Amino acid sequence: MNQSYRFRRFTMQPDHAGELIHRAQCVSCAQMGPQAATGDAAMMWVVFHLEDHPSHVRYRELLSRPYRVVPRGEGA
Ligand SMILES: [Zn+2]
């Protein structure tokens, strides 16, 4: 995704030097697992959460994308 957001004095754009952050979240109790570099690693937390809470069977994968602010006219 290369979406950027333009404001009057700056532009917000994806920071390609930053890393995506993945997390798993339980839909039942909203508890979140630790940050991970991949979706597969993030979803490993589900195994442990499910052992403690057998009725919590629905989860979300959360993906966090880093952005940076660039003053207008400077470019990327
Ligand atoms: Zn839960």
PDB file of C-alpha atoms and ligand atoms in Angstrom:
ATOM      1  CA  MET A   1       0.000   0.000   0.000  1.00  0.00           C
ATOM      2  CA  ASN A   2       1.434   3.344  -1.051  1.00  0.00           C
ATOM      3  CA  GLN A   3      -1.402   5.524   0.202  1.00  0.00           C
ATOM      4  CA  SER A   4      -0.322   8.942   1.398  1.00  0.00           C
ATOM      5  CA  TYR A   5      -2.400  11.610   3.107  1.00  0.00           C
ATOM      6  CA  ARG A   6      -1.876  15.261   2.167  1.00  0.00           C
ATOM      7  CA  PHE A   7      -2.502  18.038   4.632  1.00  0.00           C
ATOM      8  CA  ARG A   8      -1.912  21.756   4.254  1.00  0.00           C
ATOM      9  CA  ARG A   9       1.658  21.833   5.616  1.00  0.00           C
ATOM     10  CA  PHE A  10       2.729  18.198   5.490  1.00  0.00           C
ATOM     11  CA  THR A  11       2.175  14.817   3.932  1.00  0.00           C
ATOM     12  CA  MET A  12       1.829  11.582   5.858  1.00  0.00           C
ATOM     13  CA  GLN A  13       3.154   8.551   4.022  1.00  0.00           C
ATOM     14  CA  PRO A  14       4.053   4.934   4.786  1.00  0.00           C
ATOM     15  CA  ASP A  15       7.478   4.645   6.423  1.00  0.00           C
ATOM     16  CA  HIS A  16       9.131   1.902   4.405  1.00  0.00           C
ATOM     17  CA  ALA A  17      12.064   1.872   6.830  1.00  0.00           C
ATOM     18  CA  GLY A  18       9.675   0.845   9.615  1.00  0.00           C
ATOM     19  CA  GLU A  19       8.356  -2.641  10.140  1.00  0.00           C
ATOM     20  CA  LEU A  20       4.786  -3.866  10.058  1.00  0.00           C
ATOM     21  CA  ILE A  21       3.612  -5.037  13.464  1.00  0.00           C
ATOM     22  CA  HIS A  22       1.246  -7.998  13.770  1.00  0.00           C
ATOM     23  CA  ARG A  23      -0.825  -8.898  16.827  1.00  0.00           C
ATOM     24  CA  ALA A  24      -3.617 -11.320  17.592  1.00  0.00           C
ATOM     25  CA  GLN A  25      -6.676 -10.171  19.545  1.00  0.00           C
ATOM     26  CA  CYS A  26      -9.362 -12.281  21.182  1.00  0.00           C
ATOM     27  CA  VAL A  27     -12.830 -11.175  20.062  1.00  0.00           C
ATOM     28  CA  SER A  28     -14.420 -12.451  23.307  1.00  0.00           C
ATOM     29  CA  CYS A  29     -12.325 -10.539  25.857  1.00  0.00           C
ATOM     30  CA  ALA A  30     -10.294  -8.096  23.678  1.00  0.00           C
ATOM     31  CA  GLN A  31      -7.015  -9.328  25.203  1.00  0.00           C
ATOM     32  CA  MET A  32      -4.088  -9.001  22.772  1.00  0.00           C
ATOM     33  CA  GLY A  33      -1.021 -11.113  22.267  1.00  0.00           C
ATOM     34  CA  PRO A  34       2.502  -9.712  21.961  1.00  0.00           C
ATOM     35  CA  GLN A  35       3.764  -7.826  18.920  1.00  0.00           C
ATOM     36  CA  ALA A  36       5.289 -10.035  16.246  1.00  0.00           C
ATOM     37  CA  ALA A  37       7.062  -9.605  12.913  1.00  0.00           C
ATOM     38  CA  THR A  38       4.678 -11.928  11.040  1.00  0.00           C
ATOM     39  CA  GLY A  39       1.021 -12.875  11.193  1.00  0.00           C
ATOM     40  CA  ASP A  40       1.891 -16.525  11.795  1.00  0.00           C
ATOM     41  CA  ALA A  41       4.069 -15.621  14.784  1.00  0.00           C
ATOM     42  CA  ALA A  42       1.363 -13.344  16.184  1.00  0.00           C
ATOM     43  CA  MET A  43      -1.277 -16.058  15.920  1.00  0.00           C
ATOM     44  CA  MET A  44       0.804 -18.495  18.021  1.00  0.00           C
ATOM     45  CA  TRP A  45      -0.473 -16.590  21.061  1.00  0.00           C
ATOM     46  CA  VAL A  46      -3.978 -17.902  20.228  1.00  0.00           C
ATOM     47  CA  VAL A  47      -2.915 -21.439  21.177  1.00  0.00           C
ATOM     48  CA  PHE A  48      -1.989 -20.346  24.704  1.00  0.00           C
ATOM     49  CA  HIS A  49      -5.006 -18.092  25.118  1.00  0.00           C
ATOM     50  CA  LEU A  50      -7.360 -20.855  23.996  1.00  0.00           C
ATOM     51  CA  GLU A  51      -5.865 -23.257  26.574  1.00  0.00           C
ATOM     52  CA  ASP A  52      -6.705 -20.774  29.347  1.00  0.00           C
ATOM     53  CA  HIS A  53     -10.089 -19.772  27.881  1.00  0.00           C
ATOM     54  CA  PRO A  54     -11.596 -22.713  25.921  1.00  0.00           C
ATOM     55  CA  SER A  55     -14.794 -20.778  25.129  1.00  0.00           C
ATOM     56  CA  HIS A  56     -12.866 -17.940  23.399  1.00  0.00           C
ATOM     57  CA  VAL A  57     -12.821 -19.224  19.823  1.00  0.00           C
ATOM     58  CA  ARG A  58     -12.906 -16.043  17.685  1.00  0.00           C
ATOM     59  CA  TYR A  59      -9.790 -13.929  17.022  1.00  0.00           C
ATOM     60  CA  ARG A  60      -8.556 -11.054  14.893  1.00  0.00           C
ATOM     61  CA  GLU A  61      -5.175 -10.436  13.336  1.00  0.00           C
ATOM     62  CA  LEU A  62      -4.228  -6.768  13.805  1.00  0.00           C
ATOM     63  CA  LEU A  63      -1.730  -5.175  11.445  1.00  0.00           C
ATOM     64  CA  SER A  64      -0.014  -1.889  12.290  1.00  0.00           C
ATOM     65  CA  ARG A  65       1.689   0.057   9.493  1.00  0.00           C
ATOM     66  CA  PRO A  66       4.256   2.772  10.363  1.00  0.00           C
ATOM     67  CA  TYR A  67       3.842   6.236   8.824  1.00  0.00           C
ATOM     68  CA  ARG A  68       6.044   9.314   8.747  1.00  0.00           C
ATOM     69  CA  VAL A  69       5.221  12.975   8.392  1.00  0.00           C
ATOM     70  CA  VAL A  70       7.048  14.946   5.680  1.00  0.00           C
ATOM     71  CA  PRO A  71       6.763  18.756   5.431  1.00  0.00           C
ATOM     72  CA  ARG A  72       5.214  19.753   2.090  1.00  0.00           C
ATOM     73  CA  GLY A  73       7.790  20.410  -0.581  1.00  0.00           C
ATOM     74  CA  GLU A  74      10.506  18.085   0.804  1.00  0.00           C
ATOM     75  CA  GLY A  75       9.313  14.882  -0.862  1.00  0.00           C
ATOM     76  CA  ALA A  76      10.024  11.413   0.435  1.00  0.00           C
TER      77      ALA A  76
HETATM   78 ZN    ZN B   1     -10.188 -14.091  25.278  1.00  0.00          ZN
END
